[in-house]
Structure formats: structure tokens, C-alpha cells
PDB file of C-alpha atoms in Angstrom:
ATOM      1  CA  UNK A   1    -113.855  59.106 -53.029  1.00 53.00           C
ATOM      2  CA  UNK A   2    -114.079  61.073 -56.608  1.00 63.00           C
ATOM      3  CA  UNK A   3    -113.629  64.045 -55.257  1.00 66.00           C
ATOM      4  CA  UNK A   4    -110.486  63.335 -53.400  1.00 60.00           C
ATOM      5  CA  UNK A   5    -109.200  62.226 -56.455  1.00 62.00           C
ATOM      6  CA  UNK A   6    -110.064  65.132 -58.751  1.00 64.00           C
ATOM      7  CA  UNK A   7    -108.079  67.331 -55.982  1.00 62.00           C
ATOM      8  CA  UNK A   8    -105.299  65.250 -55.668  1.00 61.00           C
ATOM      9  CA  UNK A   9    -104.944  64.904 -59.510  1.00 68.00           C
ATOM     10  CA  UNK A  10    -105.287  69.147 -59.493  1.00 64.00           C
ATOM     11  CA  UNK A  11    -102.715  69.895 -56.439  1.00 65.00           C
ATOM     12  CA  UNK A  12    -100.116  66.760 -57.425  1.00 72.00           C
ATOM     13  CA  UNK A  13     -98.400  69.401 -60.411  1.00 74.00           C
ATOM     14  CA  UNK A  14     -98.360  71.890 -57.710  1.00 73.00           C
ATOM     15  CA  UNK A  15     -96.321  69.897 -54.942  1.00 72.00           C
ATOM     16  CA  UNK A  16     -94.505  68.279 -57.719  1.00 71.00           C
ATOM     17  CA  UNK A  17     -93.395  71.879 -58.815  1.00 75.00           C
ATOM     18  CA  UNK A  18     -92.627  72.351 -55.183  1.00 75.00           C
ATOM     19  CA  UNK A  19     -90.452  69.643 -54.799  1.00 74.00           C
ATOM     20  CA  UNK A  20     -88.089  70.224 -57.943  1.00 79.00           C
ATOM     21  CA  UNK A  21     -87.747  73.426 -56.640  1.00 81.00           C
ATOM     22  CA  UNK A  22     -87.048  72.939 -53.439  1.00 81.00           C
ATOM     23  CA  UNK A  23     -84.324  70.467 -54.876  1.00 85.00           C
ATOM     24  CA  UNK A  24     -83.414  72.922 -57.243  1.00 86.00           C
ATOM     25  CA  UNK A  25     -82.395  75.599 -54.495  1.00 86.00           C
ATOM     26  CA  UNK A  26     -80.760  73.210 -52.528  1.00 86.00           C
ATOM     27  CA  UNK A  27     -77.945  71.899 -55.284  1.00 89.00           C
ATOM     28  CA  UNK A  28     -77.310  75.128 -55.830  1.00 88.00           C
ATOM     29  CA  UNK A  29     -76.386  76.421 -52.950  1.00 85.00           C
ATOM     30  CA  UNK A  30     -74.577  73.318 -52.217  1.00 87.00           C
ATOM     31  CA  UNK A  31     -73.015  74.313 -55.636  1.00 90.00           C
ATOM     32  CA  UNK A  32     -72.492  77.966 -54.475  1.00 88.00           C
ATOM     33  CA  UNK A  33     -71.192  76.264 -51.449  1.00 87.00           C
ATOM     34  CA  UNK A  34     -68.773  74.029 -52.701  1.00 90.00           C
ATOM     35  CA  UNK A  35     -67.110  76.651 -55.060  1.00 90.00           C
ATOM     36  CA  UNK A  36     -66.753  79.051 -51.954  1.00 88.00           C
ATOM     37  CA  UNK A  37     -64.932  76.864 -50.245  1.00 88.00           C
ATOM     38  CA  UNK A  38     -62.654  75.950 -53.106  1.00 89.00           C
ATOM     39  CA  UNK A  39     -61.794  79.357 -53.401  1.00 87.00           C
ATOM     40  CA  UNK A  40     -61.128  79.684 -49.180  1.00 84.00           C
ATOM     41  CA  UNK A  41     -58.693  77.040 -48.719  1.00 86.00           C
ATOM     42  CA  UNK A  42     -56.861  77.826 -51.842  1.00 86.00           C
ATOM     43  CA  UNK A  43     -56.879  81.766 -50.144  1.00 81.00           C
ATOM     44  CA  UNK A  44     -55.956  80.134 -46.784  1.00 80.00           C
ATOM     45  CA  UNK A  45     -53.591  77.471 -48.038  1.00 84.00           C
ATOM     46  CA  UNK A  46     -51.735  80.644 -49.631  1.00 81.00           C
ATOM     47  CA  UNK A  47     -52.012  82.915 -46.529  1.00 77.00           C
ATOM     48  CA  UNK A  48     -50.193  80.403 -44.257  1.00 78.00           C
ATOM     49  CA  UNK A  49     -47.260  79.953 -46.526  1.00 81.00           C
ATOM     50  CA  UNK A  50     -46.833  83.253 -46.775  1.00 76.00           C
ATOM     51  CA  UNK A  51     -46.856  83.017 -43.214  1.00 73.00           C
ATOM     52  CA  UNK A  52     -44.130  80.826 -42.779  1.00 74.00           C
ATOM     53  CA  UNK A  53     -42.345  82.111 -45.874  1.00 76.00           C
ATOM     54  CA  UNK A  54     -41.935  85.214 -43.886  1.00 69.00           C
ATOM     55  CA  UNK A  55     -41.595  84.189 -40.315  1.00 64.00           C
ATOM     56  CA  UNK A  56     -37.636  83.216 -40.210  1.00 61.00           C
ATOM     57  CA  UNK A  57     -36.508  86.243 -40.976  1.00 61.00           C
ATOM     58  CA  UNK A  58     -38.428  88.633 -38.698  1.00 55.00           C
ATOM     59  CA  UNK A  59     -36.265  91.291 -39.389  1.00 48.00           C
ATOM     60  CA  UNK A  60     -36.888  91.894 -43.151  1.00 46.00           C
ATOM     61  CA  UNK A  61     -40.023  93.798 -43.499  1.00 48.00           C
ATOM     62  CA  UNK A  62     -42.973  91.627 -43.878  1.00 45.00           C
ATOM     63  CA  UNK A  63     -45.575  92.438 -46.335  1.00 53.00           C
ATOM     64  CA  UNK A  64     -49.296  92.306 -44.595  1.00 55.00           C
ATOM     65  CA  UNK A  65     -50.501  89.196 -45.295  1.00 53.00           C
ATOM     66  CA  UNK A  66     -53.737  89.693 -47.479  1.00 61.00           C
ATOM     67  CA  UNK A  67     -56.743  90.554 -45.138  1.00 65.00           C
ATOM     68  CA  UNK A  68     -58.570  92.054 -47.815  1.00 74.00           C
ATOM     69  CA  UNK A  69     -58.590  88.950 -49.636  1.00 71.00           C
ATOM     70  CA  UNK A  70     -59.390  87.236 -46.337  1.00 71.00           C
ATOM     71  CA  UNK A  71     -61.967  89.399 -45.362  1.00 76.00           C
ATOM     72  CA  UNK A  72     -63.437  89.146 -49.257  1.00 81.00           C
ATOM     73  CA  UNK A  73     -63.854  85.521 -48.893  1.00 79.00           C
ATOM     74  CA  UNK A  74     -64.901  85.748 -45.455  1.00 79.00           C
ATOM     75  CA  UNK A  75     -68.131  87.637 -46.108  1.00 82.00           C
ATOM     76  CA  UNK A  76     -68.810  84.890 -48.971  1.00 84.00           C
ATOM     77  CA  UNK A  77     -68.537  82.141 -47.003  1.00 83.00           C
ATOM     78  CA  UNK A  78     -70.432  83.587 -43.671  1.00 80.00           C
ATOM     79  CA  UNK A  79     -73.814  83.566 -46.209  1.00 79.00           C
ATOM     80  CA  UNK A  80     -73.203  79.364 -47.162  1.00 83.00           C
ATOM     81  CA  UNK A  81     -71.195  78.140 -44.410  1.00 85.00           C
ATOM     82  CA  UNK A  82     -71.933  75.676 -41.784  1.00 86.00           C
ATOM     83  CA  UNK A  83     -71.021  76.994 -37.862  1.00 88.00           C
ATOM     84  CA  UNK A  84     -68.430  74.926 -37.625  1.00 89.00           C
ATOM     85  CA  UNK A  85     -66.456  76.234 -40.853  1.00 87.00           C
ATOM     86  CA  UNK A  86     -67.395  79.964 -39.663  1.00 85.00           C
ATOM     87  CA  UNK A  87     -65.783  79.527 -36.429  1.00 89.00           C
ATOM     88  CA  UNK A  88     -62.598  77.957 -37.645  1.00 87.00           C
ATOM     89  CA  UNK A  89     -62.535  81.023 -39.976  1.00 82.00           C
ATOM     90  CA  UNK A  90     -62.815  83.777 -37.080  1.00 84.00           C
ATOM     91  CA  UNK A  91     -60.424  81.589 -35.369  1.00 86.00           C
ATOM     92  CA  UNK A  92     -58.158  82.048 -38.547  1.00 82.00           C
ATOM     93  CA  UNK A  93     -58.923  85.635 -38.968  1.00 79.00           C
ATOM     94  CA  UNK A  94     -58.011  86.662 -35.556  1.00 82.00           C
ATOM     95  CA  UNK A  95     -54.485  84.545 -36.491  1.00 79.00           C
ATOM     96  CA  UNK A  96     -53.575  86.733 -39.523  1.00 74.00           C
ATOM     97  CA  UNK A  97     -54.455  89.927 -37.963  1.00 74.00           C
ATOM     98  CA  UNK A  98     -52.076  89.051 -35.040  1.00 74.00           C
ATOM     99  CA  UNK A  99     -49.608  88.246 -37.527  1.00 69.00           C
ATOM    100  CA  UNK A 100     -49.951  91.324 -38.737  1.00 65.00           C
ATOM    101  CA  UNK A 101     -48.888  93.016 -35.182  1.00 68.00           C
ATOM    102  CA  UNK A 102     -46.520  90.267 -33.681  1.00 64.00           C
ATOM    103  CA  UNK A 103     -42.815  90.546 -33.268  1.00 59.00           C
ATOM    104  CA  UNK A 104     -42.966  86.695 -33.198  1.00 74.00           C
ATOM    105  CA  UNK A 105     -43.618  85.683 -36.490  1.00 68.00           C
ATOM    106  CA  UNK A 106     -42.351  81.921 -36.376  1.00 69.00           C
ATOM    107  CA  UNK A 107     -45.219  81.292 -33.419  1.00 76.00           C
ATOM    108  CA  UNK A 108     -48.092  83.238 -34.958  1.00 75.00           C
ATOM    109  CA  UNK A 109     -47.400  81.462 -38.873  1.00 76.00           C
ATOM    110  CA  UNK A 110     -47.510  78.169 -37.109  1.00 81.00           C
ATOM    111  CA  UNK A 111     -51.071  79.258 -35.403  1.00 83.00           C
ATOM    112  CA  UNK A 112     -52.092  80.350 -39.094  1.00 82.00           C
ATOM    113  CA  UNK A 113     -51.171  76.830 -40.369  1.00 83.00           C
ATOM    114  CA  UNK A 114     -53.130  75.005 -37.190  1.00 87.00           C
ATOM    115  CA  UNK A 115     -56.234  77.528 -38.095  1.00 86.00           C
ATOM    116  CA  UNK A 116     -56.207  76.793 -42.206  1.00 84.00           C
ATOM    117  CA  UNK A 117     -55.819  73.031 -40.935  1.00 87.00           C
ATOM    118  CA  UNK A 118     -58.854  73.205 -38.568  1.00 89.00           C
ATOM    119  CA  UNK A 119     -60.905  75.302 -41.426  1.00 87.00           C
ATOM    120  CA  UNK A 120     -59.917  72.228 -43.672  1.00 86.00           C
ATOM    121  CA  UNK A 121     -61.213  69.759 -41.946  1.00 90.00           C
ATOM    122  CA  UNK A 122     -64.500  71.596 -41.143  1.00 88.00           C
ATOM    123  CA  UNK A 123     -65.102  71.732 -44.413  1.00 88.00           C
ATOM    124  CA  UNK A 124     -64.621  68.596 -45.179  1.00 86.00           C
ATOM    125  CA  UNK A 125     -66.662  67.393 -42.623  1.00 88.00           C
ATOM    126  CA  UNK A 126     -69.733  69.575 -43.380  1.00 86.00           C
ATOM    127  CA  UNK A 127     -68.706  68.017 -47.207  1.00 83.00           C
ATOM    128  CA  UNK A 128     -69.327  64.872 -46.313  1.00 82.00           C
ATOM    129  CA  UNK A 129     -72.646  64.486 -43.902  1.00 78.00           C
TER     130      UNK A 129
END
């Protein structure tokens, strides 16, 4: 019993530090995920609004929707996002690419708004777990 107590006393600080370190990493990942998700929702909302603003007037030159901005956000999200969020982000990316090539802007803009809503719902669902 004495040896077990000595070993337990010697190992106890190591175990405690290991648990603290693991929790700190989880907290850091959650803070990073929240920051990226906030930027992602801000960016996708902007892209959806931009798509709707250009959709009613297809005769005008529609500036290509910010694919660079989206790809930057996607690459950050791929590091921390859950699978459901990633799936919806890929759908959103495809819809934006489609809009940038499409003559039927109203349908494409509606698809982008729908994809943005799915991303938002997936993020909300992931954060509520």
C-alpha cells in the first residue's frame, strides 16, 4: 500500500498537468472555431446579399462574386469545421461558382441564399452540441 501511495503521489501531478493541457487545447480549438465561423457567416451572408443584389438585373455586368474571399474562409474552416458544416460549405462554393458562370442569376442567387442558410444552421447545430 505504501509503494502505491508513493507512485500515486509522484504520478498525480503529471496526470493533472496532462488533463489541464488537454482541456486548454480543446478551449483553444473552440475559440478558433468560433472566430472562423463568425468570419465565415459574415462572408457567406455578404456573398448571398451580393448575389441577390445582382440577380434582378442580369443585363448589367455582374462583378464576379468573391471566390478568393470564400476560398480563404473555406481553407480556414477545413481545419476546424465539423463534417456537416464542411458539406454545406462545399455546396455553397459550388453555387457561387455556378452563379459566376450562369445567365440565370435569380435562380443561382436563390441557391446561394439557401446554401448560406444551411451553413448557418450547421454551424448553429455544431455549436449547440
